[in-house]
Amino acid sequence: MKRQKPVECFNPFEFLSEEILFTILDCLDENPLDKKSFALVCKSFYIAESRHRKTLKPLRSELLTAILNRYPCITHLDLSLCPRITDNTLIVVSALCKFTLHSIDLSRSKFFSHVGLANLVLNCSSLLEIDLSNGTELTDSAAVAIAAAKNLEKLSLARCKSISDSGIGCIAVGCRKLRVINLKWCLGVTDFGVGLLAVKCKDIRSLDLSYVPITNKSLPSILQLQYLEDLVLVGCFGIDDEGIATFSRGCPSVERLNIASCQNVGHVGLSSLTNGARNLRQLILAYGSPVTPALAAALQKLSKLHSIKLDGCMVTCTGLQAIGNCCASLRELSLSKCPGVTDEGLSSLLLKHKQLRKLDITCCRKITHVSIANITTSCTSLISLRMESCSLIPKEAFVSIGECCHLLEELDLTDNKIDDEGLKSISRCSELSSLKIGICLNITDEGLTHVGMSCPKLIELDLYRCAGITDLGIAAIARGCPRLEMINMAYCKDITDSSLISLSKCSRLNTLEIRGCPSISSVGLSTIAMGCRLLTKLDIKKCHNINDVGILPLAHFSQNLRQINLSYCSITDVGLLALASISCLQSINMMHLRGLTANGLAAALLACGGLTKVKLHSSFKPLLSKPLCEHIEARGCVFHWRDKAFQADNSKGWKLQLEDMP
């Protein structure tokens, strides 16, 4: 009998070109699991997916070699989630990404030195961007190493407090192509270092000198940068009106200027902007000098100015009226925490700026329904309205927001008197993606149901301490808002497992805050774990009915979990050890876990290799051996010890407190 030849399986997918496969992969960016599934189809798909990926953000540095071998075409490497990056790690990166790497982010990584940086820069000649923010231990030697990156265009040294003028001078001489540089909180840098940068790096477009101890002497050289568009001088206390007057010599390229918290800059200095910075589009004066008619007059000739942020400034009615008269093309206005904002001043401004797109009046506690009436009649094109804690606005006023501002995408009504009628009206804003109604004590399921029925694009919902919300309202949100990614139901006392069962259908959910919900148990948490595989942040503090039974499925299904708060839960060593199997887990808050022992804690800490932050009661500190703590800290983890007494639930006290609120 003749042996039959084996039948070769015909796989049509193998004949698809790489160009077609790349086009398919371009459409799979929303869910990272989709690309993993794509790679499992066949060998050609696996290879195409590995060559298509250009950006990588690993969680564990010890797996970096295998990952970079798997993805050989990486151009952007983000190591900010890897707390321990050594010189050897950077040597591996420079060897495996020698010809492709354009950008590397080391903004939260430690344990490397100038040796690793020098190797990286030497081998990766195509490197264009380096982020070394928070490198508090980096010195001028690191700056010398960076200076060898001749093609570097973007560099962040924010909070590199040990780098001085000497290091900055080396970078200025070596990195002549720099376009963007961030020196925020570089306390060792002075006028001399900034002057060297301005003289040598002529192509700088963006310069952040926030909290750098510079004086007026720096500004003449900075303003000679003919391509400078974005200048940030937050908290530069050595700069005053005399320094800002330098703008009068001409700086036509500057479009964005941030001089927040520069207490010594007033209308005298700002008047210089009208002559030299005529192309200014955004001006941030937050927490600075009072807003007076003189200051507004200083801005009169800035015809292209479309964004002003005055957060925390003392404003007057006449000052706001003057801004309304002087700035003709405003699109964005921020008056957050400005104590002098009144109906008269705000209304006069709004009447002159009917094309306003973004308005922030957070904590403007003097405004009433009069201001809301002017907002809704004059500013119907608003896409963002923030008005947290505007306590004098009556519930009836919120109805007009929904009737007139249909284009709203972001709405913050935290701590206001809005009720179900107002929420029903606001549900007409079908473009809403972010809605914050925390501490709004007059809303119930009825109002929330209208939001669920009419706002399908909702991504973020904050219901913090909304005492009138139950499972019915949450069910309506889950049914009508399939794009939901974040929901905060903390201290919503009537929420039960039914709400979590409903939300488990929201497959994009990544942030869930349910602290202080006593009726939620392990049953609800298990359902969330199985349905919401993209969960990255979870707060179940004071959910006393959640125990190991709920944690075990969470550990199995929620492999993307990075941050969890377990404080006051009924979790033991078994549950904590299960969580330690999640390779992505980086932050755990576990205060007052009565079922936790020192041995169980030690085992979990050893098993969870990616931890960067652990919050514990100080009573555990003497129970953990010193070598163990040193080992965990050497991996890049920081312990936060708290000597905080156990807090029993006091829901009655909270409700009484709410009743006393105005």
C-alpha positions as MATLAB code, in Angstrom:
seq = 'MKRQKPVECFNPFEFLSEEILFTILDCLDENPLDKKSFALVCKSFYIAESRHRKTLKPLRSELLTAILNRYPCITHLDLSLCPRITDNTLIVVSALCKFTLHSIDLSRSKFFSHVGLANLVLNCSSLLEIDLSNGTELTDSAAVAIAAAKNLEKLSLARCKSISDSGIGCIAVGCRKLRVINLKWCLGVTDFGVGLLAVKCKDIRSLDLSYVPITNKSLPSILQLQYLEDLVLVGCFGIDDEGIATFSRGCPSVERLNIASCQNVGHVGLSSLTNGARNLRQLILAYGSPVTPALAAALQKLSKLHSIKLDGCMVTCTGLQAIGNCCASLRELSLSKCPGVTDEGLSSLLLKHKQLRKLDITCCRKITHVSIANITTSCTSLISLRMESCSLIPKEAFVSIGECCHLLEELDLTDNKIDDEGLKSISRCSELSSLKIGICLNITDEGLTHVGMSCPKLIELDLYRCAGITDLGIAAIARGCPRLEMINMAYCKDITDSSLISLSKCSRLNTLEIRGCPSISSVGLSTIAMGCRLLTKLDIKKCHNINDVGILPLAHFSQNLRQINLSYCSITDVGLLALASISCLQSINMMHLRGLTANGLAAALLACGGLTKVKLHSSFKPLLSKPLCEHIEARGCVFHWRDKAFQADNSKGWKLQLEDMP';
ca = [
       0.000    0.000    0.000;
       1.443    3.341   -1.052;
       2.131    5.854    1.660;
       0.127    9.020    1.149;
       2.011   12.275    0.955;
       1.184   14.657    3.778;
      -1.280   17.325    2.740;
       0.223   20.773    2.956;
      -2.056   23.266    4.674;
      -2.694   26.299    2.578;
      -2.585   29.500    4.607;
      -3.802   32.460    2.545;
      -2.552   34.895    5.211;
       1.048   34.008    4.343;
       0.643   35.715    0.963;
      -0.338   39.120    2.330;
       2.350   41.738    1.805;
       4.038   43.450    4.741;
       2.549   46.748    3.596;
      -0.985   45.355    3.909;
      -0.209   43.842    7.321;
       1.212   47.149    8.544;
      -1.967   48.919    7.408;
      -4.035   46.477    9.451;
      -1.813   46.975   12.489;
      -2.209   50.752   12.209;
      -5.899   50.236   12.972;
      -5.268   48.230   16.158;
      -3.834   50.949   18.385;
      -6.692   51.283   20.873;
      -6.393   47.927   22.640;
      -2.891   46.470   23.169;
      -4.369   42.976   23.434;
      -5.531   43.216   19.820;
      -1.957   43.306   18.539;
      -1.028   40.339   20.680;
      -3.909   38.387   19.176;
      -2.828   39.490   15.700;
       0.677   38.125   16.261;
      -0.708   34.682   17.157;
      -2.475   34.155   13.806;
       0.537   32.794   11.935;
       4.279   33.178   11.511;
       4.084   36.017    8.969;
       1.735   37.965   11.253;
       4.116   37.412   14.177;
       7.056   38.772   12.186;
       5.054   41.706   10.823;
       3.881   42.700   14.314;
       7.435   42.627   15.648;
       8.715   44.831   12.797;
       5.741   47.201   12.942;
       6.138   48.179   16.597;
       8.117   51.374   16.982;
       7.294   52.325   20.594;
       8.003   50.227   23.669;
       7.193   50.846   27.366;
       8.399   47.816   29.356;
       7.657   47.273   33.037;
      10.613   45.096   34.024;
      14.200   45.887   33.083;
      15.333   42.272   33.544;
      13.204   41.295   30.527;
      14.546   44.067   28.325;
      16.996   41.929   26.349;
      14.312   39.460   25.300;
      11.848   42.232   24.479;
      14.296   44.179   22.322;
      15.233   41.009   20.446;
      11.539   40.414   19.838;
      11.050   43.990   18.546;
      14.124   44.985   16.502;
      12.731   48.204   14.976;
      12.058   50.210   18.138;
      12.593   53.962   17.711;
      11.090   55.199   21.009;
      11.976   53.396   24.259;
      10.139   54.514   27.412;
      11.797   53.117   30.550;
       9.978   55.409   32.977;
       8.146   52.430   34.502;
      11.397   50.588   35.211;
      12.706   51.928   38.523;
      16.051   50.146   38.309;
      18.057   50.895   35.171;
      21.769   50.247   35.552;
      24.706   51.076   33.333;
      24.639   47.477   32.071;
      21.006   47.950   31.047;
      21.898   50.991   28.967;
      24.797   49.086   27.395;
      22.339   46.359   26.333;
      19.976   48.988   24.891;
      22.776   50.658   22.962;
      23.822   47.323   21.475;
      20.360   46.104   20.444;
      18.952   49.489   19.297;
      22.151   50.834   17.800;
      20.746   51.868   14.438;
      17.058   52.494   15.209;
      16.742   54.326   18.548;
      15.622   57.964   18.253;
      14.144   58.603   21.697;
      14.637   57.262   25.240;
      12.746   58.164   28.425;
      14.592   57.592   31.714;
      12.531   60.100   33.680;
      11.771   57.844   36.657;
      14.686   55.460   36.463;
      17.638   55.325   38.837;
      20.927   53.503   39.427;
      22.605   54.430   36.122;
      25.478   56.885   35.802;
      27.451   58.831   33.230;
      29.126   55.557   32.191;
      25.881   54.064   30.860;
      24.821   57.346   29.288;
      28.157   57.700   27.519;
      27.823   54.222   26.041;
      24.254   54.917   24.947;
      25.136   58.194   23.253;
      28.265   56.776   21.614;
      26.508   53.818   20.009;
      23.096   55.310   19.191;
      24.110   58.047   16.802;
      20.509   58.617   15.670;
      19.371   59.613   19.156;
      17.199   62.747   18.971;
      15.442   62.840   22.374;
      16.559   62.052   25.940;
      14.452   62.511   29.079;
      16.473   62.401   32.310;
      13.903   64.150   34.519;
      14.137   63.432   38.261;
      17.779   62.404   37.931;
      18.664   63.980   41.256;
      21.889   61.980   41.504;
      23.159   62.889   38.041;
      26.100   65.291   38.001;
      28.040   67.269   35.413;
      29.688   64.005   34.334;
      26.305   62.936   32.948;
      26.036   66.250   31.121;
      29.463   65.663   29.565;
      28.254   62.271   28.331;
      25.097   63.807   26.827;
      27.174   66.439   25.045;
      28.442   63.750   22.682;
      24.931   63.377   21.211;
      25.552   65.698   18.286;
      22.107   65.172   16.736;
      20.115   65.668   19.937;
      17.042   67.882   19.476;
      15.085   67.408   22.710;
      16.478   67.137   26.254;
      14.789   67.180   29.659;
      16.884   67.624   32.794;
      14.009   68.618   35.087;
      14.953   68.228   38.777;
      18.557   67.292   37.958;
      19.581   69.500   40.847;
      23.262   68.517   40.849;
      23.976   69.659   37.295;
      25.661   73.076   37.183;
      26.631   75.713   34.650;
      29.683   73.636   33.775;
      27.559   70.693   32.632;
      25.106   72.913   30.790;
      28.057   74.559   29.032;
      29.250   71.171   27.758;
      25.765   70.384   26.463;
      25.552   73.791   24.779;
      28.836   73.233   22.959;
      28.125   69.619   21.973;
      24.391   69.645   21.209;
      24.060   72.536   18.767;
      20.855   71.126   17.233;
      18.793   71.344   20.427;
      15.241   72.563   19.830;
      13.558   71.725   23.145;
      15.236   71.829   26.572;
      13.726   71.564   30.051;
      15.825   72.760   33.009;
      12.980   72.994   35.548;
      14.279   72.895   39.152;
      17.910   72.716   38.024;
      19.035   74.699   41.047;
      22.718   74.557   40.089;
      22.162   76.492   36.863;
      22.522   80.285   36.793;
      22.502   83.126   34.273;
      25.877   81.992   32.977;
      24.702   78.497   31.975;
      21.509   79.776   30.394;
      23.519   82.375   28.484;
      25.794   79.671   27.070;
      22.762   77.707   25.863;
      21.300   80.753   24.156;
      24.587   81.616   22.430;
      25.451   78.106   21.217;
      22.045   76.503   20.535;
      20.480   78.878   18.042;
      17.637   76.532   17.044;
      15.908   76.347   20.437;
      12.108   76.465   20.065;
      11.045   75.641   23.627;
      12.849   76.565   26.860;
      11.622   75.732   30.387;
      13.508   77.510   33.174;
      10.908   77.095   35.926;
      12.333   77.667   39.411;
      15.869   78.080   38.046;
      17.691   80.812   40.056;
      18.181   83.162   37.120;
      17.860   86.956   37.051;
      17.114   89.648   34.509;
      20.596   89.116   33.057;
      19.454   85.935   31.281;
      16.639   87.471   29.261;
      18.589   89.487   26.647;
      20.430   86.389   25.403;
      17.273   84.227   25.588;
      15.270   86.670   23.510;
      17.924   86.650   20.798;
      16.839   83.093   19.949;
      15.116   83.833   16.657;
      13.085   80.576   16.605;
      11.957   80.597   20.257;
       8.207   79.871   20.480;
       7.624   78.615   24.028;
       9.245   80.248   27.097;
       8.441   79.036   30.631;
       9.675   81.114   33.576;
       7.440   79.803   36.397;
       8.711   80.781   39.822;
      11.733   82.720   38.568;
      11.698   85.185   41.449;
      14.792   86.994   40.189;
      12.901   88.321   37.178;
      10.957   91.565   37.488;
       9.494   94.330   35.328;
      12.938   95.471   34.274;
      13.735   92.034   32.902;
      10.405   91.640   31.096;
      11.039   95.058   29.544;
      13.684   93.291   27.450;
      10.826   91.999   25.292;
      10.453   95.510   23.888;
      13.634   94.929   21.864;
      11.732   92.387   19.824;
      10.950   88.656   20.071;
       8.432   88.092   17.288;
       8.739   84.296   17.352;
       7.465   83.817   20.947;
       3.911   82.434   20.953;
       3.582   81.058   24.505;
       4.870   82.787   27.643;
       4.423   81.376   31.155;
       5.416   83.708   33.989;
       3.228   82.167   36.689;
       4.313   82.834   40.276;
       6.630   85.643   39.162;
       5.494   88.004   41.906;
       7.733   90.856   40.795;
       6.258   91.166   37.309;
       3.371   93.620   36.890;
       1.716   95.768   34.266;
       4.844   97.906   33.799;
       6.829   94.950   32.516;
       3.934   93.403   30.605;
       3.440   96.598   28.632;
       6.727   95.748   26.899;
       5.116   92.651   25.372;
       2.880   94.770   23.166;
       5.863   96.084   21.247;
       8.114   93.051   21.095;
       5.865   89.968   21.293;
       3.076   90.741   18.873;
       2.619   87.071   17.924;
       1.933   85.957   21.505;
      -0.954   83.465   21.579;
      -0.923   82.178   25.155;
      -0.039   84.099   28.324;
       0.005   82.487   31.785;
       0.114   84.916   34.710;
      -1.188   82.558   37.427;
      -0.459   83.399   41.065;
       1.185   86.651   40.079;
       0.333   90.317   40.303;
      -3.270   91.578   40.686;
      -5.329   91.890   37.514;
      -6.003   95.605   37.164;
      -7.095   97.862   34.310;
      -3.449   98.861   33.916;
      -2.455   95.224   33.375;
      -5.276   94.706   30.893;
      -4.253   97.837   29.010;
      -0.742   96.420   28.759;
      -2.182   93.503   26.759;
      -4.281   95.631   24.440;
      -2.074   95.392   21.367;
      -1.627   91.616   21.530;
      -4.104   90.996   18.750;
      -3.289   87.283   18.410;
      -3.645   86.444   22.103;
      -6.253   83.670   22.437;
      -5.441   82.120   25.823;
      -5.036   83.833   29.219;
      -4.612   81.966   32.511;
      -4.948   84.069   35.650;
      -5.415   81.276   38.220;
      -5.012   82.444   41.800;
      -4.588   86.123   40.909;
      -6.455   88.850   42.718;
      -8.844   90.283   40.160;
     -11.173   93.245   40.241;
     -14.359   93.958   38.383;
     -12.708   96.758   36.443;
      -9.763   94.484   35.662;
     -12.005   91.844   34.074;
     -13.930   94.502   32.183;
     -10.680   95.866   30.838;
      -9.552   92.424   29.672;
     -12.887   92.046   27.919;
     -12.318   95.298   26.086;
      -8.646   94.761   25.252;
      -8.278   91.119   24.186;
     -10.352   90.691   21.084;
      -9.739   87.043   20.151;
      -9.881   85.065   23.400;
     -10.610   81.347   23.038;
      -9.447   80.157   26.466;
      -9.793   81.875   29.856;
      -8.851   80.478   33.257;
      -9.865   82.261   36.459;
      -9.548   79.297   38.825;
      -9.362   80.344   42.487;
      -9.420   84.051   41.687;
     -11.095   85.539   44.779;
     -12.285   88.777   43.173;
     -14.419   87.316   40.360;
     -17.993   88.652   40.514;
     -21.029   88.492   38.258;
     -20.470   92.026   37.030;
     -16.848   91.553   36.033;
     -17.231   88.074   34.519;
     -20.421   88.919   32.636;
     -18.932   92.022   31.043;
     -15.987   89.957   29.837;
     -18.115   87.111   28.484;
     -20.316   89.457   26.478;
     -17.248   90.551   24.506;
     -15.920   87.032   23.848;
     -18.649   84.919   22.340;
     -16.170   82.553   20.647;
     -14.728   81.355   23.954;
     -14.007   77.593   23.831;
     -12.606   76.883   27.302;
     -13.570   78.532   30.590;
     -12.339   77.691   34.097;
     -14.104   79.413   37.018;
     -13.249   76.821   39.687;
     -13.827   78.100   43.240;
     -15.157   81.467   42.082;
     -17.495   81.521   45.050;
     -19.067   84.950   44.454;
     -20.714   84.277   41.113;
     -24.418   83.436   40.855;
     -27.013   82.496   38.244;
     -26.313   85.829   36.528;
     -22.899   84.614   35.343;
     -24.329   81.277   34.210;
     -26.980   83.107   32.181;
     -24.271   85.084   30.418;
     -22.164   81.985   29.820;
     -25.047   80.134   28.204;
     -26.229   83.021   26.051;
     -22.829   84.346   24.963;
     -20.514   81.319   24.903;
     -22.465   78.608   23.119;
     -19.286   77.254   21.485;
     -17.740   76.102   24.769;
     -16.119   72.654   24.714;
     -14.729   72.816   28.264;
     -16.341   74.324   31.369;
     -14.844   73.880   34.822;
     -16.823   75.338   37.701;
     -16.124   73.281   40.797;
     -17.369   74.703   44.127;
     -19.340   77.649   42.779;
     -21.555   77.467   45.840;
     -23.898   80.423   45.157;
     -25.233   79.071   41.869;
     -28.776   77.705   42.332;
     -29.872   74.360   40.919;
     -32.137   75.988   38.308;
     -29.174   77.652   36.588;
     -27.653   74.346   35.474;
     -30.589   73.601   33.194;
     -29.523   76.388   30.842;
     -26.053   74.858   30.399;
     -27.547   71.797   28.752;
     -29.982   73.852   26.724;
     -27.365   76.147   25.188;
     -23.872   74.599   25.335;
     -24.360   71.480   23.216;
     -20.705   71.220   22.163;
     -19.342   70.580   25.667;
     -16.814   67.760   25.880;
     -15.546   68.411   29.416;
     -17.734   69.544   32.326;
     -16.683   69.787   35.977;
     -19.570   70.526   38.362;
     -17.990   69.053   41.499;
     -19.488   70.296   44.762;
     -22.425   72.208   43.266;
     -26.207   72.279   43.766;
     -27.154   70.642   40.477;
     -30.130   68.246   40.686;
     -31.732   65.676   38.390;
     -33.406   68.320   36.217;
     -30.062   69.970   35.628;
     -28.407   66.645   34.862;
     -31.227   65.745   32.472;
     -30.622   68.986   30.600;
     -26.849   68.479   30.532;
     -27.351   65.025   29.013;
     -28.213   66.888   25.789;
     -24.472   67.522   25.457;
     -23.925   64.340   23.471;
     -20.221   65.097   22.904;
     -19.396   64.835   26.626;
     -16.322   62.703   27.305;
     -15.583   63.887   30.871;
     -18.229   64.603   33.527;
     -17.364   65.360   37.149;
     -20.292   65.630   39.543;
     -18.682   64.523   42.800;
     -20.204   65.842   46.051;
     -23.342   66.878   44.163;
     -25.824   65.833   46.832;
     -29.052   66.543   44.927;
     -28.600   64.082   42.064;
     -30.083   60.589   41.982;
     -30.361   57.655   39.600;
     -32.984   59.548   37.613;
     -30.535   62.203   36.454;
     -27.705   59.742   35.904;
     -29.946   57.567   33.745;
     -30.415   60.436   31.311;
     -26.626   60.776   31.025;
     -26.321   57.073   30.277;
     -29.005   57.278   27.597;
     -27.679   60.377   25.816;
     -23.865   60.583   26.289;
     -22.370   57.571   24.487;
     -18.921   59.183   24.194;
     -18.410   59.421   27.964;
     -14.919   58.271   28.992;
     -14.542   59.686   32.507;
     -17.237   59.903   35.214;
     -16.651   61.171   38.758;
     -19.399   60.418   41.282;
     -17.322   60.861   44.437;
     -19.612   60.959   47.505;
     -22.806   61.179   45.463;
     -25.038   59.795   48.190;
     -28.157   59.517   45.998;
     -26.679   57.144   43.415;
     -27.513   53.425   43.486;
     -27.052   50.399   41.235;
     -29.813   51.584   38.886;
     -27.898   54.699   37.859;
     -24.654   52.816   37.364;
     -26.436   50.196   35.243;
     -27.693   52.960   32.943;
     -24.149   54.315   32.558;
     -22.762   50.864   31.805;
     -25.417   50.239   29.146;
     -25.117   53.578   27.390;
     -21.410   54.458   27.729;
     -19.370   51.629   26.166;
     -16.245   53.828   25.922;
     -16.055   54.362   29.692;
     -12.453   54.171   30.937;
     -12.614   55.752   34.399;
     -15.308   55.857   37.072;
     -15.085   57.098   40.653;
     -17.820   55.833   42.974;
     -15.924   56.351   46.231;
     -18.180   56.618   49.296;
     -21.354   56.006   47.309;
     -22.777   53.982   50.184;
     -25.677   52.373   48.299;
     -23.546   50.878   45.530;
     -23.450   47.067   45.627;
     -22.018   44.192   43.601;
     -24.754   44.766   41.025;
     -23.000   47.946   39.906;
     -19.735   46.093   39.352;
     -21.522   43.365   37.435;
     -22.967   46.060   35.162;
     -19.594   47.798   34.735;
     -17.863   44.527   33.857;
     -19.385   44.975   30.385;
     -17.267   48.136   29.906;
     -14.234   46.417   28.423;
     -12.189   49.635   28.176;
     -12.413   50.404   31.902;
      -8.908   51.011   33.285;
      -9.520   53.020   36.476;
     -12.019   52.014   39.162;
     -12.360   53.825   42.495;
     -14.835   52.257   44.931;
     -13.293   53.083   48.303;
     -15.715   53.268   51.179;
     -18.473   51.227   49.480;
     -19.364   48.787   52.287;
     -21.850   46.715   50.277;
     -19.349   45.691   47.629;
     -17.898   42.225   48.101;
     -15.560   39.773   46.432;
     -18.378   38.714   44.097;
     -18.455   42.098   42.380;
     -14.682   42.420   42.256;
     -14.366   38.978   40.648;
     -16.776   40.034   37.915;
     -14.796   43.194   37.226;
     -11.571   41.175   37.041;
     -13.012   38.850   34.418;
     -14.693   41.545   32.320;
     -12.283   44.493   32.509;
      -8.923   43.072   31.435;
      -7.417   46.551   30.868;
      -7.753   47.563   34.528;
      -4.613   49.435   35.638;
      -5.718   51.357   38.753;
      -7.973   50.031   41.507;
      -8.957   51.603   44.830;
     -10.916   49.280   47.165;
      -9.925   50.925   50.454;
     -12.482   50.330   53.224;
     -14.372   47.729   51.191;
     -14.458   45.419   54.211;
     -16.340   42.627   52.429;
     -13.590   42.119   49.858;
     -11.327   39.243   50.848;
      -8.994   36.726   49.256;
     -11.870   35.210   47.268;
     -12.081   38.402   45.217;
      -8.335   38.968   45.029;
      -7.542   35.568   43.490;
      -9.449   36.164   40.209;
      -8.086   39.718   40.155;
      -4.554   38.312   40.236;
      -5.421   35.866   37.475;
      -7.255   38.116   35.015;
      -6.001   41.667   35.698;
      -2.468   41.287   34.425;
      -2.278   44.989   33.507;
      -2.895   46.176   37.086;
      -0.266   48.722   38.166;
      -1.713   50.437   41.232;
      -3.973   49.105   44.007;
      -5.169   50.385   47.389;
      -6.119   47.506   49.722;
      -6.219   49.390   53.026;
      -8.828   48.186   55.551;
      -9.874   45.238   53.360;
     -10.241   41.683   54.704;
      -7.224   40.364   52.828;
      -4.681   37.903   54.211;
      -1.258   36.635   53.197;
      -2.890   34.365   50.612;
      -4.470   37.249   48.686;
      -1.357   39.400   48.856;
       0.849   36.587   47.553;
      -1.593   36.090   44.678;
      -1.326   39.781   43.775;
       2.455   39.489   43.777;
       2.165   37.339   40.647;
       1.040   40.381   38.614;
       4.220   41.441   36.819;
       2.889   44.942   36.058;
       2.104   45.808   39.686;
       4.096   48.835   40.850;
       2.241   50.489   43.728;
       0.455   48.923   46.724;
      -1.204   50.730   49.610;
      -1.949   48.249   52.417;
      -2.627   50.055   55.653;
      -4.448   48.118   58.385;
      -4.775   44.708   56.757;
      -5.587   42.711   59.874;
      -5.077   39.381   58.131;
      -1.544   40.246   57.060;
       1.496   38.811   58.828;
       5.132   39.839   58.668;
       6.113   36.582   56.956;
       3.366   36.929   54.358;
       4.347   40.530   53.687;
       8.022   39.594   53.289;
       7.180   36.799   50.851;
       4.941   39.084   48.772;
       7.564   41.841   48.621;
      10.177   39.382   47.391;
       7.846   37.889   44.777;
       6.648   41.222   43.356;
       9.764   42.355   41.512;
       8.307   45.421   39.784;
       7.254   47.378   42.880;
       8.218   51.035   43.011;
       6.042   52.198   45.941;
       4.690   50.434   49.041;
       2.660   52.166   51.753;
       2.596   50.346   55.112;
       1.825   50.944   58.756;
       4.981   51.694   60.717;
       4.258   48.752   63.050;
       5.577   46.433   60.312;
       8.927   48.200   60.069;
      10.643   46.430   62.996;
       9.166   43.092   61.879;
      10.915   43.129   58.486;
      14.601   42.375   58.454;
      16.962   45.149   57.475;
      18.627   43.079   54.661;
      15.175   42.389   53.182;
      14.230   46.092   53.134;
      17.597   47.009   51.643;
      17.152   44.373   48.935;
      13.679   45.648   48.036;
      14.909   49.251   47.970;
      17.871   48.273   45.787;
      15.363   47.079   43.178;
      13.970   50.626   43.021;
      11.102   50.394   45.514;
      10.359   53.179   48.023;
       8.719   52.408   51.381;
       6.235   54.917   52.809;
       5.780   54.237   56.524;
       2.714   55.766   58.196;
       1.875   55.780   61.894;
      -1.839   56.258   61.359;
      -4.411   54.901   63.813;
      -7.157   52.566   62.638;
     -10.197   54.566   61.471;
     -13.585   53.005   61.982;
     -16.404   53.821   59.555;
     -18.339   56.939   60.505;
     -20.974   57.168   57.827;
     -23.467   58.770   60.190;
     -21.039   61.542   60.992;
     -20.420   62.111   57.306;
     -24.116   62.401   56.513;
     -24.652   64.831   59.332;
     -21.739   66.845   58.032;
     -23.313   66.920   54.563;
     -26.610   68.157   55.968;
     -24.816   71.081   57.567;
     -23.223   72.141   54.298;
     -24.683   75.320   52.720;
];
